PDB file of C-alpha atoms in Angstrom:
ATOM      1  CA  MET T 266     162.304 183.147 -42.950  1.00 48.00           C
ATOM      2  CA  ASN T 267     158.619 182.913 -42.116  1.00 54.00           C
ATOM      3  CA  ASP T 268     158.090 180.241 -39.465  1.00 59.00           C
ATOM      4  CA  ASP T 269     154.329 180.465 -39.973  1.00 65.00           C
ATOM      5  CA  ALA T 270     154.456 179.330 -43.604  1.00 60.00           C
ATOM      6  CA  PRO T 271     152.849 175.926 -44.072  1.00 60.00           C
ATOM      7  CA  THR T 272     155.239 173.070 -44.680  1.00 56.00           C
ATOM      8  CA  PRO T 273     154.573 171.456 -48.037  1.00 57.00           C
ATOM      9  CA  PRO T 274     153.518 167.819 -47.735  1.00 58.00           C
ATOM     10  CA  ARG T 275     156.296 165.275 -48.139  1.00 86.00           C
ATOM     11  CA  THR T 276     153.909 162.567 -49.253  1.00 85.00           C
ATOM     12  CA  VAL T 277     150.918 162.310 -51.535  1.00 86.00           C
ATOM     13  CA  ARG T 278     148.174 159.684 -51.751  1.00 88.00           C
ATOM     14  CA  LEU T 279     148.011 158.412 -55.360  1.00 93.00           C
ATOM     15  CA  PHE T 280     146.307 155.970 -57.672  1.00 94.00           C
ATOM     16  CA  VAL T 281     146.251 155.379 -61.431  1.00 96.00           C
ATOM     17  CA  ALA T 282     142.814 155.186 -63.025  1.00 96.00           C
ATOM     18  CA  LEU T 283     140.500 155.483 -65.986  1.00 97.00           C
ATOM     19  CA  ALA T 284     137.462 157.776 -65.848  1.00 95.00           C
ATOM     20  CA  PRO T 285     134.157 157.290 -67.647  1.00 96.00           C
ATOM     21  CA  PRO T 286     133.117 160.204 -69.872  1.00 96.00           C
ATOM     22  CA  ASP T 287     130.548 162.639 -68.495  1.00 95.00           C
ATOM     23  CA  ASP T 288     127.633 161.267 -70.520  1.00 95.00           C
ATOM     24  CA  ALA T 289     128.256 157.716 -69.249  1.00 96.00           C
ATOM     25  CA  LYS T 290     128.430 159.024 -65.686  1.00 96.00           C
ATOM     26  CA  ASP T 291     125.233 161.045 -66.212  1.00 96.00           C
ATOM     27  CA  GLU T 292     123.458 157.921 -67.477  1.00 97.00           C
ATOM     28  CA  LEU T 293     124.409 156.017 -64.312  1.00 97.00           C
ATOM     29  CA  ALA T 294     123.546 159.019 -62.119  1.00 96.00           C
ATOM     30  CA  ARG T 295     120.012 159.046 -63.565  1.00 96.00           C
ATOM     31  CA  ALA T 296     119.632 155.335 -62.785  1.00 96.00           C
ATOM     32  CA  LEU T 297     120.926 156.000 -59.266  1.00 95.00           C
ATOM     33  CA  ARG T 298     118.390 158.717 -58.381  1.00 96.00           C
ATOM     34  CA  PRO T 299     115.761 156.385 -56.891  1.00 96.00           C
ATOM     35  CA  VAL T 300     118.459 154.287 -55.197  1.00 94.00           C
ATOM     36  CA  HIS T 301     120.029 157.410 -53.712  1.00 91.00           C
ATOM     37  CA  ALA T 302     116.618 158.621 -52.496  1.00 93.00           C
ATOM     38  CA  ALA T 303     115.873 155.229 -50.915  1.00 93.00           C
ATOM     39  CA  HIS T 304     119.227 155.095 -49.096  1.00 91.00           C
ATOM     40  CA  PRO T 305     120.149 158.638 -47.987  1.00 89.00           C
ATOM     41  CA  ARG T 306     122.283 157.408 -45.067  1.00 89.00           C
ATOM     42  CA  LEU T 307     124.896 155.919 -47.400  1.00 92.00           C
ATOM     43  CA  ARG T 308     127.970 158.088 -48.071  1.00 90.00           C
ATOM     44  CA  TRP T 309     127.588 158.648 -51.817  1.00 91.00           C
ATOM     45  CA  ASN T 310     130.692 159.415 -53.881  1.00 90.00           C
ATOM     46  CA  ARG T 311     130.592 162.605 -55.928  1.00 89.00           C
ATOM     47  CA  ILE T 312     129.988 161.958 -59.637  1.00 92.00           C
ATOM     48  CA  GLU T 313     133.067 164.002 -60.567  1.00 90.00           C
ATOM     49  CA  ASP T 314     135.195 161.601 -58.494  1.00 90.00           C
ATOM     50  CA  TRP T 315     133.974 158.370 -60.143  1.00 94.00           C
ATOM     51  CA  HIS T 316     136.908 156.379 -61.523  1.00 94.00           C
ATOM     52  CA  ILE T 317     138.157 152.864 -62.262  1.00 96.00           C
ATOM     53  CA  THR T 318     141.317 152.202 -60.263  1.00 95.00           C
ATOM     54  CA  LEU T 319     144.053 150.283 -62.093  1.00 96.00           C
ATOM     55  CA  ALA T 320     146.741 150.626 -59.402  1.00 95.00           C
ATOM     56  CA  PHE T 321     146.472 152.009 -55.876  1.00 93.00           C
ATOM     57  CA  LEU T 322     149.806 153.415 -54.702  1.00 92.00           C
ATOM     58  CA  GLY T 323     148.688 154.750 -51.334  1.00 90.00           C
ATOM     59  CA  GLU T 324     150.758 157.342 -49.489  1.00 91.00           C
ATOM     60  CA  VAL T 325     154.088 157.806 -51.306  1.00 92.00           C
ATOM     61  CA  PRO T 326     156.897 160.405 -51.312  1.00 91.00           C
ATOM     62  CA  VAL T 327     156.092 163.389 -53.551  1.00 88.00           C
ATOM     63  CA  ASP T 328     159.146 162.698 -55.765  1.00 90.00           C
ATOM     64  CA  VAL T 329     157.440 159.496 -56.945  1.00 90.00           C
ATOM     65  CA  VAL T 330     155.163 161.688 -59.089  1.00 90.00           C
ATOM     66  CA  GLU T 331     158.052 162.899 -61.256  1.00 91.00           C
ATOM     67  CA  ALA T 332     159.533 159.413 -61.479  1.00 93.00           C
ATOM     68  CA  LEU T 333     156.243 158.002 -62.800  1.00 95.00           C
ATOM     69  CA  ARG T 334     155.305 160.689 -65.334  1.00 95.00           C
ATOM     70  CA  ALA T 335     157.420 159.535 -68.300  1.00 96.00           C
ATOM     71  CA  PRO T 336     156.834 155.770 -67.839  1.00 97.00           C
ATOM     72  CA  LEU T 337     153.067 156.231 -67.451  1.00 97.00           C
ATOM     73  CA  ALA T 338     153.011 158.483 -70.517  1.00 97.00           C
ATOM     74  CA  GLU T 339     154.751 155.706 -72.451  1.00 97.00           C
ATOM     75  CA  VAL T 340     152.219 153.098 -71.272  1.00 97.00           C
ATOM     76  CA  ALA T 341     149.384 155.397 -72.393  1.00 97.00           C
ATOM     77  CA  ALA T 342     151.037 156.052 -75.757  1.00 97.00           C
ATOM     78  CA  SER T 343     151.302 152.313 -76.410  1.00 96.00           C
ATOM     79  CA  THR T 344     147.679 151.555 -75.460  1.00 97.00           C
ATOM     80  CA  ARG T 345     144.717 152.071 -77.753  1.00 97.00           C
ATOM     81  CA  PRO T 346     141.406 153.370 -76.331  1.00 97.00           C
ATOM     82  CA  ILE T 347     139.487 150.613 -74.536  1.00 97.00           C
ATOM     83  CA  GLY T 348     135.766 149.989 -75.069  1.00 97.00           C
ATOM     84  CA  LEU T 349     133.940 149.736 -71.734  1.00 97.00           C
ATOM     85  CA  GLU T 350     130.493 149.996 -70.207  1.00 96.00           C
ATOM     86  CA  LEU T 351     129.110 150.303 -66.687  1.00 97.00           C
ATOM     87  CA  ARG T 352     126.793 147.427 -65.863  1.00 96.00           C
ATOM     88  CA  GLY T 353     124.994 146.109 -62.816  1.00 95.00           C
ATOM     89  CA  ALA T 354     126.041 146.520 -59.210  1.00 95.00           C
ATOM     90  CA  GLY T 355     127.491 144.610 -56.325  1.00 94.00           C
ATOM     91  CA  GLN T 356     129.035 145.010 -52.932  1.00 93.00           C
ATOM     92  CA  PHE T 357     132.320 144.467 -51.165  1.00 91.00           C
ATOM     93  CA  ASP T 358     131.445 143.130 -47.720  1.00 85.00           C
ATOM     94  CA  GLU T 359     128.531 145.153 -46.372  1.00 83.00           C
ATOM     95  CA  ARG T 360     130.383 148.449 -46.675  1.00 91.00           C
ATOM     96  CA  VAL T 361     130.916 149.325 -50.370  1.00 94.00           C
ATOM     97  CA  LEU T 362     128.455 149.639 -53.276  1.00 95.00           C
ATOM     98  CA  TRP T 363     129.905 149.459 -56.790  1.00 96.00           C
ATOM     99  CA  SER T 364     128.902 149.327 -60.442  1.00 97.00           C
ATOM    100  CA  GLY T 365     130.599 146.752 -62.641  1.00 95.00           C
ATOM    101  CA  VAL T 366     132.859 147.554 -65.580  1.00 96.00           C
ATOM    102  CA  HIS T 367     132.473 145.382 -68.684  1.00 96.00           C
ATOM    103  CA  GLY T 368     133.634 145.553 -72.279  1.00 95.00           C
ATOM    104  CA  GLU T 369     137.169 144.593 -73.249  1.00 95.00           C
ATOM    105  CA  PRO T 370     138.497 142.760 -70.183  1.00 93.00           C
ATOM    106  CA  ASP T 371     141.710 141.543 -71.833  1.00 95.00           C
ATOM    107  CA  ALA T 372     142.698 145.070 -72.892  1.00 96.00           C
ATOM    108  CA  LEU T 373     141.799 146.428 -69.451  1.00 96.00           C
ATOM    109  CA  HIS T 374     143.871 143.765 -67.674  1.00 96.00           C
ATOM    110  CA  THR T 375     146.809 144.310 -70.037  1.00 97.00           C
ATOM    111  CA  LEU T 376     146.742 148.041 -69.280  1.00 97.00           C
ATOM    112  CA  ALA T 377     146.485 147.429 -65.528  1.00 97.00           C
ATOM    113  CA  ASP T 378     149.434 144.998 -65.666  1.00 96.00           C
ATOM    114  CA  ALA T 379     151.538 147.537 -67.586  1.00 97.00           C
ATOM    115  CA  VAL T 380     150.645 150.320 -65.133  1.00 97.00           C
ATOM    116  CA  ARG T 381     151.437 148.129 -62.134  1.00 97.00           C
ATOM    117  CA  GLY T 382     154.761 147.116 -63.687  1.00 96.00           C
ATOM    118  CA  VAL T 383     155.746 150.767 -64.146  1.00 96.00           C
ATOM    119  CA  VAL T 384     154.705 151.605 -60.585  1.00 96.00           C
ATOM    120  CA  ARG T 385     156.712 148.708 -59.134  1.00 95.00           C
ATOM    121  CA  ALA T 386     159.726 149.635 -61.293  1.00 94.00           C
ATOM    122  CA  GLY T 387     159.436 153.128 -59.792  1.00 90.00           C
ATOM    123  CA  GLY T 388     160.001 151.639 -56.355  1.00 90.00           C
ATOM    124  CA  VAL T 389     156.411 151.580 -55.092  1.00 91.00           C
ATOM    125  CA  ALA T 390     155.274 148.356 -53.459  1.00 90.00           C
ATOM    126  CA  LEU T 391     151.776 147.298 -54.510  1.00 90.00           C
ATOM    127  CA  GLU T 392     149.479 144.720 -53.019  1.00 87.00           C
ATOM    128  CA  ASP T 393     149.435 141.668 -55.253  1.00 85.00           C
ATOM    129  CA  ARG T 394     145.714 141.446 -55.927  1.00 86.00           C
ATOM    130  CA  PRO T 395     143.855 140.828 -59.166  1.00 89.00           C
ATOM    131  CA  LEU T 396     142.064 143.666 -60.918  1.00 92.00           C
ATOM    132  CA  ARG T 397     138.353 143.712 -60.074  1.00 92.00           C
ATOM    133  CA  ALA T 398     137.215 146.488 -62.385  1.00 94.00           C
ATOM    134  CA  HIS T 399     134.498 148.520 -60.727  1.00 95.00           C
ATOM    135  CA  LEU T 400     133.354 152.038 -60.028  1.00 95.00           C
ATOM    136  CA  THR T 401     132.731 152.742 -56.310  1.00 94.00           C
ATOM    137  CA  LEU T 402     129.412 154.506 -55.781  1.00 95.00           C
ATOM    138  CA  ALA T 403     128.818 154.609 -52.013  1.00 93.00           C
ATOM    139  CA  ARG T 404     129.996 153.407 -48.627  1.00 91.00           C
ATOM    140  CA  ALA T 405     127.988 152.483 -45.550  1.00 90.00           C
ATOM    141  CA  ARG T 406     128.547 154.578 -42.448  1.00 84.00           C
ATOM    142  CA  ARG T 407     130.298 152.717 -39.648  1.00 79.00           C
ATOM    143  CA  ASP T 408     127.297 153.157 -37.372  1.00 75.00           C
ATOM    144  CA  ASN T 409     124.775 152.057 -40.017  1.00 73.00           C
ATOM    145  CA  LEU T 410     125.636 149.145 -42.301  1.00 73.00           C
ATOM    146  CA  ASP T 411     122.096 148.895 -43.664  1.00 75.00           C
ATOM    147  CA  GLY T 412     121.428 149.689 -47.285  1.00 87.00           C
ATOM    148  CA  ILE T 413     124.370 148.420 -49.325  1.00 92.00           C
ATOM    149  CA  ALA T 414     122.849 145.033 -50.202  1.00 92.00           C
ATOM    150  CA  ALA T 415     119.464 146.569 -50.991  1.00 92.00           C
ATOM    151  CA  ALA T 416     121.044 149.309 -53.119  1.00 94.00           C
ATOM    152  CA  ALA T 417     123.083 146.722 -55.049  1.00 94.00           C
ATOM    153  CA  GLY T 418     119.911 144.747 -55.740  1.00 94.00           C
ATOM    154  CA  GLU T 419     118.054 147.846 -56.934  1.00 95.00           C
ATOM    155  CA  LEU T 420     120.842 148.710 -59.392  1.00 95.00           C
ATOM    156  CA  ALA T 421     121.586 145.133 -60.524  1.00 95.00           C
ATOM    157  CA  GLY T 422     119.774 145.503 -63.856  1.00 96.00           C
ATOM    158  CA  PHE T 423     121.562 148.660 -64.954  1.00 97.00           C
ATOM    159  CA  VAL T 424     123.284 148.433 -68.356  1.00 96.00           C
ATOM    160  CA  GLY T 425     125.053 151.567 -69.537  1.00 96.00           C
ATOM    161  CA  ARG T 426     126.038 152.524 -73.040  1.00 95.00           C
ATOM    162  CA  ARG T 427     129.411 151.527 -74.509  1.00 96.00           C
ATOM    163  CA  TRP T 428     132.159 154.189 -74.315  1.00 97.00           C
ATOM    164  CA  SER T 429     135.896 154.404 -74.884  1.00 96.00           C
ATOM    165  CA  ALA T 430     138.425 155.021 -72.127  1.00 97.00           C
ATOM    166  CA  ARG T 431     140.734 157.522 -73.818  1.00 96.00           C
ATOM    167  CA  ARG T 432     142.971 158.865 -71.001  1.00 97.00           C
ATOM    168  CA  LEU T 433     145.121 157.379 -68.253  1.00 97.00           C
ATOM    169  CA  HIS T 434     144.980 159.445 -65.046  1.00 96.00           C
ATOM    170  CA  LEU T 435     147.420 159.786 -62.156  1.00 96.00           C
ATOM    171  CA  VAL T 436     145.134 160.918 -59.351  1.00 94.00           C
ATOM    172  CA  GLY T 437     145.830 162.412 -55.927  1.00 91.00           C
ATOM    173  CA  SER T 438     143.440 162.352 -52.998  1.00 83.00           C
ATOM    174  CA  ASN T 439     143.079 164.324 -49.786  1.00 66.00           C
ATOM    175  CA  LEU T 440     142.094 161.248 -47.741  1.00 55.00           C
ATOM    176  CA  GLY T 441     143.411 161.604 -44.221  1.00 49.00           C
ATOM    177  CA  ARG T 442     144.383 165.251 -44.750  1.00 47.00           C
ATOM    178  CA  GLY T 443     141.609 166.846 -42.746  1.00 48.00           C
ATOM    179  CA  PRO T 444     137.898 166.771 -42.088  1.00 49.00           C
ATOM    180  CA  GLY T 445     135.310 166.591 -44.794  1.00 53.00           C
ATOM    181  CA  PRO T 446     134.639 164.404 -47.807  1.00 59.00           C
ATOM    182  CA  ILE T 447     137.324 162.782 -49.915  1.00 65.00           C
ATOM    183  CA  HIS T 448     138.207 164.775 -53.035  1.00 72.00           C
ATOM    184  CA  TYR T 449     140.312 163.651 -55.974  1.00 83.00           C
ATOM    185  CA  ARG T 450     142.342 165.709 -58.441  1.00 87.00           C
ATOM    186  CA  ASP T 451     144.270 164.816 -61.548  1.00 90.00           C
ATOM    187  CA  VAL T 452     147.991 165.116 -60.930  1.00 90.00           C
ATOM    188  CA  ASP T 453     148.560 164.320 -64.606  1.00 94.00           C
ATOM    189  CA  ALA T 454     146.811 162.519 -67.459  1.00 96.00           C
ATOM    190  CA  TRP T 455     147.871 161.062 -70.803  1.00 97.00           C
ATOM    191  CA  PRO T 456     145.857 160.110 -73.897  1.00 97.00           C
ATOM    192  CA  LEU T 457     145.641 156.452 -74.900  1.00 97.00           C
ATOM    193  CA  THR T 458     146.952 156.754 -78.450  1.00 94.00           C
ATOM    194  CA  GLY T 459     147.819 153.127 -79.241  1.00 86.00           C
ATOM    195  CA  ARG T 460     150.835 153.777 -81.387  1.00 63.00           C
TER     196      ARG T 460
END
């Protein structure tokens, strides 16, 4: 037995999300260029990591992934694609810059409720907080809280094109697993087929 072999992680940090299509993200990225240039000290999220969180599971045992696959696939199969658009901007406290998500709020909330029900049935405790659909764009550095309010004001008039959310994603993150930026990866994804 090799004692030097790395021990596989026993937990994984997970959330369930929707992701805008590339062209919708590119549209927002173009609108963000002057905002990004004006506020370089903000920690900007990578465009490939932009997502709309429906349920945040946090750090859970790795076997939760297998337990959630079939129920999440069933939720996706029973949900039709949802028409959405990215619009405007705002802030959470003075630390987080976000773009709003508009379109079909009832369908989005119904999907989030179904996802959260499946997650809770799988034994994962979730915070009981309402869905505030948004896409996180940047965070202020702890030593420099300037910029978030100004950036939100500069992006307030943004209205993106309408698009359809067509896949439900179970996403893992490396947060807290070493130095460097946060990166996300799909653990699994299922089409919204609305049968």
